[in-house]
PDB file of C-alpha atoms and ligand atoms in Angstrom:
ATOM      1  CA  MET Z  15      -3.029   4.024 -18.640  1.00 91.00           C
ATOM      2  CA  ILE Z  16      -4.707   5.669 -15.801  1.00 96.00           C
ATOM      3  CA  GLU Z  17      -5.936   9.219 -15.895  1.00 97.00           C
ATOM      4  CA  GLY Z  18      -7.728  11.364 -13.108  1.00 98.00           C
ATOM      5  CA  ARG Z  19      -8.744  14.845 -12.495  1.00 98.00           C
ATOM      6  CA  CYS Z  20      -9.709  17.041  -9.573  1.00 98.00           C
ATOM      7  CA  HIS Z  21     -13.156  18.285  -9.782  1.00 98.00           C
ATOM      8  CA  CYS Z  22     -12.605  21.625 -11.446  1.00 98.00           C
ATOM      9  CA  GLY Z  23     -10.122  20.053 -13.977  1.00 98.00           C
ATOM     10  CA  ARG Z  24      -7.126  22.269 -13.085  1.00 98.00           C
ATOM     11  CA  VAL Z  25      -5.106  19.386 -11.537  1.00 98.00           C
ATOM     12  CA  ARG Z  26      -4.698  16.346 -13.221  1.00 98.00           C
ATOM     13  CA  PHE Z  27      -2.665  13.118 -13.320  1.00 98.00           C
ATOM     14  CA  HIS Z  28      -1.563  10.559 -16.040  1.00 98.00           C
ATOM     15  CA  VAL Z  29      -0.210   7.251 -15.337  1.00 98.00           C
ATOM     16  CA  SER Z  30       1.636   5.221 -17.917  1.00 97.00           C
ATOM     17  CA  ASP Z  31       1.229   1.933 -16.096  1.00 94.00           C
ATOM     18  CA  THR Z  32      -1.379  -0.611 -15.361  1.00 93.00           C
ATOM     19  CA  ILE Z  33      -2.340  -1.487 -11.672  1.00 95.00           C
ATOM     20  CA  GLU Z  34      -3.880  -4.685 -10.199  1.00 94.00           C
ATOM     21  CA  THR Z  35      -4.779  -3.314  -6.570  1.00 96.00           C
ATOM     22  CA  ALA Z  36      -5.686   0.029  -5.067  1.00 97.00           C
ATOM     23  CA  LEU Z  37      -5.148   0.748  -1.359  1.00 97.00           C
ATOM     24  CA  GLU Z  38      -7.868   2.057   1.044  1.00 97.00           C
ATOM     25  CA  CYS Z  39      -6.034   3.265   4.393  1.00 96.00           C
ATOM     26  CA  ASN Z  40      -7.540   4.135   7.637  1.00 96.00           C
ATOM     27  CA  CYS Z  41      -4.678   6.374   8.919  1.00 94.00           C
ATOM     28  CA  SER Z  42      -5.687   9.584  10.351  1.00 94.00           C
ATOM     29  CA  ILE Z  43      -5.477  11.325   7.250  1.00 94.00           C
ATOM     30  CA  CYS Z  44      -6.340   9.119   4.689  1.00 96.00           C
ATOM     31  CA  ILE Z  45      -9.563   8.291   6.350  1.00 96.00           C
ATOM     32  CA  ARG Z  46     -10.398  11.947   6.611  1.00 97.00           C
ATOM     33  CA  LEU Z  47      -9.619  12.322   2.941  1.00 97.00           C
ATOM     34  CA  GLY Z  48     -11.726   9.588   1.837  1.00 97.00           C
ATOM     35  CA  THR Z  49      -8.957   8.360  -0.646  1.00 98.00           C
ATOM     36  CA  ILE Z  50      -8.460   5.268  -2.449  1.00 98.00           C
ATOM     37  CA  TRP Z  51      -4.834   5.162  -3.691  1.00 98.00           C
ATOM     38  CA  GLY Z  52      -3.184   3.688  -6.434  1.00 98.00           C
ATOM     39  CA  TYR Z  53       0.562   3.427  -6.712  1.00 97.00           C
ATOM     40  CA  SER Z  54       3.203   3.395  -9.518  1.00 97.00           C
ATOM     41  CA  LEU Z  55       7.006   4.397  -9.787  1.00 97.00           C
ATOM     42  CA  ILE Z  56       7.403   8.131  -9.770  1.00 96.00           C
ATOM     43  CA  GLU Z  57       8.858   8.173 -13.558  1.00 95.00           C
ATOM     44  CA  ASN Z  58       5.147   6.651 -14.549  1.00 97.00           C
ATOM     45  CA  VAL Z  59       3.298   9.534 -12.852  1.00 97.00           C
ATOM     46  CA  THR Z  60       2.660  12.936 -14.721  1.00 98.00           C
ATOM     47  CA  ILE Z  61       0.847  15.521 -12.626  1.00 98.00           C
ATOM     48  CA  LYS Z  62      -0.611  18.466 -14.838  1.00 98.00           C
ATOM     49  CA  SER Z  63      -1.384  21.555 -12.769  1.00 97.00           C
ATOM     50  CA  PRO Z  64      -0.763  25.292 -12.891  1.00 96.00           C
ATOM     51  CA  PRO Z  65       1.975  26.862 -10.963  1.00 94.00           C
ATOM     52  CA  ASP Z  66       1.024  26.653  -7.285  1.00 94.00           C
ATOM     53  CA  GLY Z  67      -1.988  25.001  -8.278  1.00 97.00           C
ATOM     54  CA  THR Z  68      -2.004  22.729  -5.471  1.00 98.00           C
ATOM     55  CA  ILE Z  69      -1.707  22.990  -1.749  1.00 97.00           C
ATOM     56  CA  ALA Z  70       0.641  20.456   0.038  1.00 97.00           C
ATOM     57  CA  TYR Z  71       0.271  19.315   3.370  1.00 97.00           C
ATOM     58  CA  SER Z  72       2.923  17.210   5.314  1.00 95.00           C
ATOM     59  CA  ARG Z  73       2.185  15.355   8.686  1.00 85.00           C
ATOM     60  CA  ASP Z  74       4.658  15.777  11.455  1.00 79.00           C
ATOM     61  CA  GLN Z  75       7.357  13.351  10.003  1.00 79.00           C
ATOM     62  CA  LYS Z  76       7.249  15.191   6.668  1.00 85.00           C
ATOM     63  CA  ASN Z  77       8.201  12.043   4.711  1.00 91.00           C
ATOM     64  CA  ILE Z  78       5.288  12.589   2.284  1.00 94.00           C
ATOM     65  CA  ALA Z  79       3.203  15.851   0.988  1.00 96.00           C
ATOM     66  CA  PHE Z  80      -0.447  15.383   0.059  1.00 97.00           C
ATOM     67  CA  HIS Z  81      -1.654  17.708  -2.708  1.00 98.00           C
ATOM     68  CA  SER Z  82      -4.867  18.810  -2.927  1.00 98.00           C
ATOM     69  CA  CYS Z  83      -6.222  21.477  -5.934  1.00 98.00           C
ATOM     70  CA  LYS Z  84      -6.265  24.938  -4.536  1.00 98.00           C
ATOM     71  CA  ASN Z  85      -9.526  25.813  -6.330  1.00 98.00           C
ATOM     72  CA  CYS Z  86     -11.795  22.912  -5.560  1.00 98.00           C
ATOM     73  CA  GLY Z  87     -10.199  21.286  -2.698  1.00 98.00           C
ATOM     74  CA  CYS Z  88     -10.008  17.588  -4.136  1.00 98.00           C
ATOM     75  CA  THR Z  89      -7.071  15.694  -3.062  1.00 98.00           C
ATOM     76  CA  THR Z  90      -5.151  14.515  -6.127  1.00 98.00           C
ATOM     77  CA  HIS Z  91      -1.839  12.693  -5.036  1.00 98.00           C
ATOM     78  CA  TRP Z  92       0.814  12.581  -2.549  1.00 97.00           C
ATOM     79  CA  GLU Z  93       4.458  12.470  -3.305  1.00 96.00           C
ATOM     80  CA  HIS Z  94       7.830  11.704  -1.080  1.00 95.00           C
ATOM     81  CA  LEU Z  95       9.841  14.801  -0.286  1.00 95.00           C
ATOM     82  CA  LYS Z  96      12.977  12.897  -0.496  1.00 94.00           C
ATOM     83  CA  PRO Z  97      12.418  10.411  -3.108  1.00 93.00           C
ATOM     84  CA  LYS Z  98      14.660   7.535  -3.803  1.00 93.00           C
ATOM     85  CA  ALA Z  99      15.202   5.622  -7.163  1.00 89.00           C
ATOM     86  CA  ASP Z 100      12.559   2.955  -6.250  1.00 94.00           C
ATOM     87  CA  SER Z 101       9.987   5.390  -4.791  1.00 94.00           C
ATOM     88  CA  LYS Z 102       6.664   5.306  -5.797  1.00 96.00           C
ATOM     89  CA  MET Z 103       3.986   7.967  -5.760  1.00 96.00           C
ATOM     90  CA  ALA Z 104       0.205   7.680  -4.957  1.00 98.00           C
ATOM     91  CA  PHE Z 105      -2.730   9.171  -6.911  1.00 98.00           C
ATOM     92  CA  ASN Z 106      -6.373   9.294  -5.792  1.00 98.00           C
ATOM     93  CA  LEU Z 107      -8.268   6.809  -7.733  1.00 98.00           C
ATOM     94  CA  ARG Z 108     -11.584   8.538  -6.550  1.00 98.00           C
ATOM     95  CA  LEU Z 109     -10.548  10.979  -9.250  1.00 98.00           C
ATOM     96  CA  SER Z 110     -10.511   8.528 -12.136  1.00 98.00           C
ATOM     97  CA  ASP Z 111     -13.218   6.838 -14.106  1.00 96.00           C
ATOM     98  CA  PRO Z 112     -15.219   4.569 -11.482  1.00 95.00           C
ATOM     99  CA  ALA Z 113     -14.758   1.715 -14.008  1.00 95.00           C
ATOM    100  CA  ILE Z 114     -11.052   1.415 -12.714  1.00 94.00           C
ATOM    101  CA  LEU Z 115     -12.278   0.855  -8.992  1.00 93.00           C
ATOM    102  CA  ASN Z 116     -14.736  -1.825 -10.027  1.00 93.00           C
ATOM    103  CA  SER Z 117     -12.251  -3.664 -12.008  1.00 94.00           C
ATOM    104  CA  ILE Z 118      -9.394  -4.138  -9.431  1.00 95.00           C
ATOM    105  CA  ARG Z 119      -9.155  -5.448  -5.787  1.00 96.00           C
ATOM    106  CA  ILE Z 120      -9.259  -2.524  -3.208  1.00 96.00           C
ATOM    107  CA  ARG Z 121      -6.667  -3.645  -0.523  1.00 96.00           C
ATOM    108  CA  ARG Z 122      -7.752  -2.310   3.174  1.00 96.00           C
ATOM    109  CA  PHE Z 123      -4.434  -1.283   5.061  1.00 95.00           C
ATOM    110  CA  ASP Z 124      -4.633  -0.573   8.880  1.00 95.00           C
ATOM    111  CA  GLY Z 125      -2.620   2.649   8.899  1.00 94.00           C
ATOM    112  CA  ALA Z 126      -3.978   3.834  12.122  1.00 93.00           C
ATOM    113  CA  ASP Z 127      -2.909   0.637  14.350  1.00 94.00           C
ATOM    114  CA  THR Z 128      -1.122  -2.331  12.964  1.00 95.00           C
ATOM    115  CA  TRP Z 129       0.384  -0.959   9.875  1.00 94.00           C
ATOM    116  CA  SER Z 130      -0.529  -4.096   7.811  1.00 95.00           C
ATOM    117  CA  PHE Z 131      -3.222  -5.301   5.722  1.00 95.00           C
ATOM    118  CA  ILE Z 132      -6.875  -6.145   6.989  1.00 94.00           C
ATOM    119  CA  GLY Z 133      -8.339  -9.561   6.280  1.00 84.00           C
ATOM    120  CA  GLU Z 134      -5.235 -10.920   4.422  1.00 80.00           C
TER     121      GLU Z 134
HETATM  122 ZN1   ZN K 213      -9.437  21.586  -8.653  1.00 71.90          ZN
END
């Protein structure tokens, strides 16, 4: 089980899953957000937020939406805008207990250029 919350606590996520790796991506948005993503199937991830509690931002392709707390600005998760049965959701492990990131492997993903993992 993994939990996380934005700085003000209005937006929270709860993941009924365990993860062994996280992903740090250098694409144009992730590098600006400073996120480290954990992933799980959509059915495992619960987002608790007030109505309209987040701002959703989509890149040009509009495949996924990045959500940030409207009050404190922390990026909490992203979701597929056209999810399939096996689609995953990503949650920002920077908002979770730091012990989680200390206990799992963080894989670096070259989303800026080669679209592959770096150093693997
Ligand atoms: Zn907040």
